[in-house]
Amino acid sequence: MISQLDIIITDTGPLITLALAKSLNTLALPRLRLIIPDVVMFEATRNQTLPGAQEIIEFTYLNADIVTQQATVTAREYQALLEAGHKPRNMGERAVAEVAERYAMLFSNRAMLLMFEDRDVTKRVLNLPANSYPISTGDFLRSLEQAGLGVNAEETLERARERGRTITRQQMQVSSSRSIDALKSHLKTIEDPGR
């Protein structure tokens, strides 16, 4: 049984998809702490003219009680590379690995729901801690829908598609049943707060 669960956004994909669908509020429905590594947040919002960037910024302000932008050492290296005119690669994954490792070390009684769209995250973030549960945006939305939280996963993904997002992968189940079960187990505690 998982005692406490938090969401860590592992790449920009979930934020962008939900922003384009005008459904970032679904991230607050499970009533979990939401952790966004600083490099992921920077990549999602650095060009504020791109669709979804403003919505992501506003969501973090309006939900400051549950959203934490987690500072990383990786961010300093990322910024230095940008200033030197380089195009850094895989820095988001490095920041996520840094956050996940530190999180596992500091919070052994908590578990991480690693929300992703870039499947490479689960490949590149080697040595995922045992208390981590990678889950895709689509599987997250379907779990909320099945829990009766007023989410229609297909409609949400369709809205993102209408605004230019490729959603083929999000429509398929790509998360392990272990990860989906971890979220569903938590969602049952929301339905029955007495548990």
mmCIF file of C-alpha atoms in Angstrom:
data_model
loop_
_atom_site.group_PDB
_atom_site.id
_atom_site.type_symbol
_atom_site.label_atom_id
_atom_site.label_comp_id
_atom_site.label_asym_id
_atom_site.label_seq_id
_atom_site.Cartn_x
_atom_site.Cartn_y
_atom_site.Cartn_z
ATOM 1 C CA MET A 1 0.000 0.000 0.000
ATOM 2 C CA ILE A 2 1.334 3.428 -0.957
ATOM 3 C CA SER A 3 1.200 5.783 1.997
ATOM 4 C CA GLN A 4 1.525 9.082 0.148
ATOM 5 C CA LEU A 5 1.808 9.893 -3.527
ATOM 6 C CA ASP A 6 3.055 12.978 -5.398
ATOM 7 C CA ILE A 7 3.136 13.801 -9.114
ATOM 8 C CA ILE A 8 6.408 14.712 -10.801
ATOM 9 C CA ILE A 9 6.103 16.093 -14.335
ATOM 10 C CA THR A 10 8.982 14.464 -16.238
ATOM 11 C CA ASP A 11 8.818 16.328 -19.546
ATOM 12 C CA THR A 12 6.976 19.240 -21.137
ATOM 13 C CA GLY A 13 4.476 16.969 -22.933
ATOM 14 C CA PRO A 14 1.844 16.579 -20.192
ATOM 15 C CA LEU A 15 1.838 20.323 -19.489
ATOM 16 C CA ILE A 16 1.559 21.264 -23.167
ATOM 17 C CA THR A 17 -1.122 18.679 -23.989
ATOM 18 C CA LEU A 18 -3.279 19.695 -21.029
ATOM 19 C CA ALA A 19 -2.715 23.404 -21.672
ATOM 20 C CA LEU A 20 -3.789 23.053 -25.312
ATOM 21 C CA ALA A 21 -6.845 21.085 -24.166
ATOM 22 C CA LYS A 22 -7.579 23.842 -21.626
ATOM 23 C CA SER A 23 -7.497 21.087 -18.993
ATOM 24 C CA LEU A 24 -4.515 21.842 -16.765
ATOM 25 C CA ASN A 25 -6.999 21.816 -13.880
ATOM 26 C CA THR A 26 -7.109 18.006 -14.174
ATOM 27 C CA LEU A 27 -3.655 17.970 -12.551
ATOM 28 C CA ALA A 28 -5.269 19.283 -9.361
ATOM 29 C CA LEU A 29 -8.107 16.725 -9.273
ATOM 30 C CA PRO A 30 -6.184 13.928 -7.502
ATOM 31 C CA ARG A 31 -5.331 16.367 -4.672
ATOM 32 C CA LEU A 32 -1.661 15.539 -4.851
ATOM 33 C CA ARG A 33 1.438 17.675 -4.578
ATOM 34 C CA LEU A 34 2.642 18.505 -8.112
ATOM 35 C CA ILE A 35 6.390 18.836 -8.626
ATOM 36 C CA ILE A 36 7.776 20.406 -11.810
ATOM 37 C CA PRO A 37 11.574 20.356 -12.198
ATOM 38 C CA ASP A 38 12.857 23.834 -13.034
ATOM 39 C CA VAL A 39 14.309 22.764 -16.408
ATOM 40 C CA VAL A 40 10.969 21.218 -17.470
ATOM 41 C CA MET A 41 9.111 24.403 -16.486
ATOM 42 C CA PHE A 42 11.641 26.557 -18.333
ATOM 43 C CA GLU A 43 11.365 24.472 -21.496
ATOM 44 C CA ALA A 44 7.560 24.574 -21.368
ATOM 45 C CA THR A 45 7.338 28.346 -20.904
ATOM 46 C CA ARG A 46 10.521 29.974 -22.244
ATOM 47 C CA ASN A 47 8.785 30.988 -25.478
ATOM 48 C CA GLN A 48 5.671 32.600 -24.065
ATOM 49 C CA THR A 49 4.215 33.166 -27.526
ATOM 50 C CA LEU A 50 3.768 29.419 -28.106
ATOM 51 C CA PRO A 51 0.292 28.002 -27.544
ATOM 52 C CA GLY A 52 -0.126 26.780 -23.984
ATOM 53 C CA ALA A 53 2.805 28.637 -22.396
ATOM 54 C CA GLN A 54 0.674 31.356 -20.788
ATOM 55 C CA GLU A 55 -1.843 28.780 -19.527
ATOM 56 C CA ILE A 56 0.971 26.810 -17.862
ATOM 57 C CA ILE A 57 2.321 29.925 -16.127
ATOM 58 C CA GLU A 58 -1.156 30.929 -14.930
ATOM 59 C CA PHE A 59 -1.885 27.401 -13.695
ATOM 60 C CA THR A 60 1.228 27.392 -11.516
ATOM 61 C CA TYR A 61 0.293 30.770 -9.994
ATOM 62 C CA LEU A 62 -3.326 29.802 -9.383
ATOM 63 C CA ASN A 63 -2.314 26.477 -7.829
ATOM 64 C CA ALA A 64 0.684 27.591 -5.792
ATOM 65 C CA ASP A 65 -0.691 25.588 -2.862
ATOM 66 C CA ILE A 66 -0.003 22.304 -4.687
ATOM 67 C CA VAL A 67 2.621 23.198 -7.337
ATOM 68 C CA THR A 68 6.325 23.187 -6.500
ATOM 69 C CA GLN A 69 8.954 24.170 -9.042
ATOM 70 C CA GLN A 70 11.901 22.081 -7.919
ATOM 71 C CA ALA A 71 15.322 23.677 -8.277
ATOM 72 C CA THR A 72 18.093 21.505 -9.728
ATOM 73 C CA VAL A 73 21.847 21.743 -10.178
ATOM 74 C CA THR A 74 21.221 20.725 -13.799
ATOM 75 C CA ALA A 75 19.459 24.059 -14.403
ATOM 76 C CA ARG A 76 22.674 26.024 -13.824
ATOM 77 C CA GLU A 77 24.531 23.940 -16.406
ATOM 78 C CA TYR A 78 21.577 24.255 -18.793
ATOM 79 C CA GLN A 79 21.579 28.064 -18.461
ATOM 80 C CA ALA A 80 25.360 28.247 -18.983
ATOM 81 C CA LEU A 81 25.091 26.171 -22.172
ATOM 82 C CA LEU A 82 22.272 28.378 -23.493
ATOM 83 C CA GLU A 83 24.264 31.535 -22.760
ATOM 84 C CA ALA A 84 27.251 30.046 -24.617
ATOM 85 C CA GLY A 85 25.036 29.551 -27.680
ATOM 86 C CA HIS A 86 24.675 25.781 -27.398
ATOM 87 C CA LYS A 87 21.458 23.814 -27.777
ATOM 88 C CA PRO A 88 21.492 21.574 -24.703
ATOM 89 C CA ARG A 89 20.069 18.086 -25.124
ATOM 90 C CA ASN A 90 18.523 15.766 -22.559
ATOM 91 C CA MET A 91 18.758 18.351 -19.794
ATOM 92 C CA GLY A 92 15.107 17.856 -18.850
ATOM 93 C CA GLU A 93 15.723 14.151 -18.316
ATOM 94 C CA ARG A 94 18.823 14.916 -16.251
ATOM 95 C CA ALA A 95 16.850 17.339 -14.091
ATOM 96 C CA VAL A 96 14.103 14.738 -13.593
ATOM 97 C CA ALA A 97 16.677 12.100 -12.651
ATOM 98 C CA GLU A 98 18.167 14.530 -10.152
ATOM 99 C CA VAL A 99 14.775 15.290 -8.617
ATOM 100 C CA ALA A 100 13.709 11.620 -8.531
ATOM 101 C CA GLU A 101 16.927 10.477 -6.878
ATOM 102 C CA ARG A 102 16.853 13.204 -4.240
ATOM 103 C CA TYR A 103 13.130 12.690 -3.672
ATOM 104 C CA ALA A 104 13.616 8.945 -3.117
ATOM 105 C CA MET A 105 16.435 9.643 -0.680
ATOM 106 C CA LEU A 106 14.571 12.302 1.338
ATOM 107 C CA PHE A 107 11.031 10.901 1.250
ATOM 108 C CA SER A 108 11.223 7.145 1.595
ATOM 109 C CA ASN A 109 7.631 7.085 2.880
ATOM 110 C CA ARG A 110 6.262 8.761 -0.265
ATOM 111 C CA ALA A 111 5.864 7.529 -3.833
ATOM 112 C CA MET A 112 6.250 9.382 -7.134
ATOM 113 C CA LEU A 113 3.800 9.299 -10.000
ATOM 114 C CA LEU A 114 6.154 10.221 -12.883
ATOM 115 C CA MET A 115 3.878 11.792 -15.500
ATOM 116 C CA PHE A 116 5.314 11.604 -19.014
ATOM 117 C CA GLU A 117 4.702 11.796 -22.721
ATOM 118 C CA ASP A 118 8.280 11.317 -23.842
ATOM 119 C CA ARG A 119 8.749 7.571 -23.328
ATOM 120 C CA ASP A 120 12.490 8.129 -23.470
ATOM 121 C CA VAL A 121 12.236 9.534 -19.959
ATOM 122 C CA THR A 122 11.686 6.074 -18.523
ATOM 123 C CA LYS A 123 14.602 4.786 -20.624
ATOM 124 C CA ARG A 124 17.013 7.639 -19.940
ATOM 125 C CA VAL A 125 16.235 8.029 -16.268
ATOM 126 C CA LEU A 126 17.958 4.784 -15.489
ATOM 127 C CA ASN A 127 17.704 3.399 -12.000
ATOM 128 C CA LEU A 128 14.190 4.658 -11.431
ATOM 129 C CA PRO A 129 13.563 4.459 -7.703
ATOM 130 C CA ALA A 130 11.354 1.585 -6.528
ATOM 131 C CA ASN A 131 8.841 4.107 -5.220
ATOM 132 C CA SER A 132 8.242 5.591 -8.696
ATOM 133 C CA TYR A 133 5.292 4.914 -10.976
ATOM 134 C CA PRO A 134 5.640 6.266 -14.562
ATOM 135 C CA ILE A 135 2.231 7.166 -16.035
ATOM 136 C CA SER A 136 1.341 8.764 -19.364
ATOM 137 C CA THR A 137 -0.959 11.741 -19.797
ATOM 138 C CA GLY A 138 -3.576 9.562 -21.488
ATOM 139 C CA ASP A 139 -3.535 6.915 -18.745
ATOM 140 C CA PHE A 140 -3.697 9.667 -16.112
ATOM 141 C CA LEU A 141 -6.795 11.147 -17.772
ATOM 142 C CA ARG A 142 -8.456 7.741 -18.214
ATOM 143 C CA SER A 143 -7.859 6.933 -14.541
ATOM 144 C CA LEU A 144 -9.508 10.219 -13.511
ATOM 145 C CA GLU A 145 -12.431 9.460 -15.824
ATOM 146 C CA GLN A 146 -12.883 5.948 -14.408
ATOM 147 C CA ALA A 147 -12.835 7.393 -10.886
ATOM 148 C CA GLY A 148 -15.811 9.598 -11.792
ATOM 149 C CA LEU A 149 -13.985 12.912 -11.417
ATOM 150 C CA GLY A 150 -15.766 14.572 -14.340
ATOM 151 C CA VAL A 151 -13.016 14.025 -16.908
ATOM 152 C CA ASN A 152 -13.639 12.744 -20.421
ATOM 153 C CA ALA A 153 -10.213 11.549 -21.528
ATOM 154 C CA GLU A 154 -10.988 11.296 -25.249
ATOM 155 C CA GLU A 155 -12.639 14.726 -25.389
ATOM 156 C CA THR A 156 -9.674 16.242 -23.557
ATOM 157 C CA LEU A 157 -7.176 14.687 -25.958
ATOM 158 C CA GLU A 158 -9.319 15.680 -28.939
ATOM 159 C CA ARG A 159 -9.278 19.335 -27.802
ATOM 160 C CA ALA A 160 -5.480 19.170 -27.665
ATOM 161 C CA ARG A 161 -5.412 17.623 -31.155
ATOM 162 C CA GLU A 162 -7.637 20.413 -32.510
ATOM 163 C CA ARG A 163 -5.056 22.932 -31.276
ATOM 164 C CA GLY A 164 -2.206 21.134 -33.074
ATOM 165 C CA ARG A 165 -1.025 18.456 -30.643
ATOM 166 C CA THR A 166 -0.256 14.948 -31.908
ATOM 167 C CA ILE A 167 -2.138 12.684 -29.516
ATOM 168 C CA THR A 168 -1.813 9.199 -31.040
ATOM 169 C CA ARG A 169 0.400 7.867 -28.251
ATOM 170 C CA GLN A 170 -1.725 9.465 -25.509
ATOM 171 C CA GLN A 171 -4.760 7.559 -26.804
ATOM 172 C CA MET A 172 -3.072 4.198 -26.158
ATOM 173 C CA GLN A 173 -2.349 2.657 -22.786
ATOM 174 C CA VAL A 174 1.412 2.834 -22.468
ATOM 175 C CA SER A 175 1.787 2.863 -18.689
ATOM 176 C CA SER A 176 2.307 -0.303 -16.696
ATOM 177 C CA SER A 177 -0.679 -1.656 -14.812
ATOM 178 C CA ARG A 178 1.408 -1.158 -11.653
ATOM 179 C CA SER A 179 1.459 2.615 -12.278
ATOM 180 C CA ILE A 180 -2.222 2.837 -13.214
ATOM 181 C CA ASP A 181 -3.135 0.815 -10.117
ATOM 182 C CA ALA A 182 -1.084 3.164 -7.904
ATOM 183 C CA LEU A 183 -3.073 6.155 -9.147
ATOM 184 C CA LYS A 184 -6.410 4.332 -8.966
ATOM 185 C CA SER A 185 -5.649 3.236 -5.406
ATOM 186 C CA HIS A 186 -5.059 6.862 -4.446
ATOM 187 C CA LEU A 187 -8.190 8.046 -6.263
ATOM 188 C CA LYS A 188 -10.285 5.614 -4.215
ATOM 189 C CA THR A 189 -9.175 7.435 -1.070
ATOM 190 C CA ILE A 190 -10.613 10.639 -2.531
ATOM 191 C CA GLU A 191 -13.947 8.950 -3.201
ATOM 192 C CA ASP A 192 -13.920 7.576 0.358
ATOM 193 C CA PRO A 193 -12.171 10.176 2.527
ATOM 194 C CA GLY A 194 -12.777 8.006 5.603
ATOM 195 C CA ARG A 195 -10.226 5.457 4.436
#
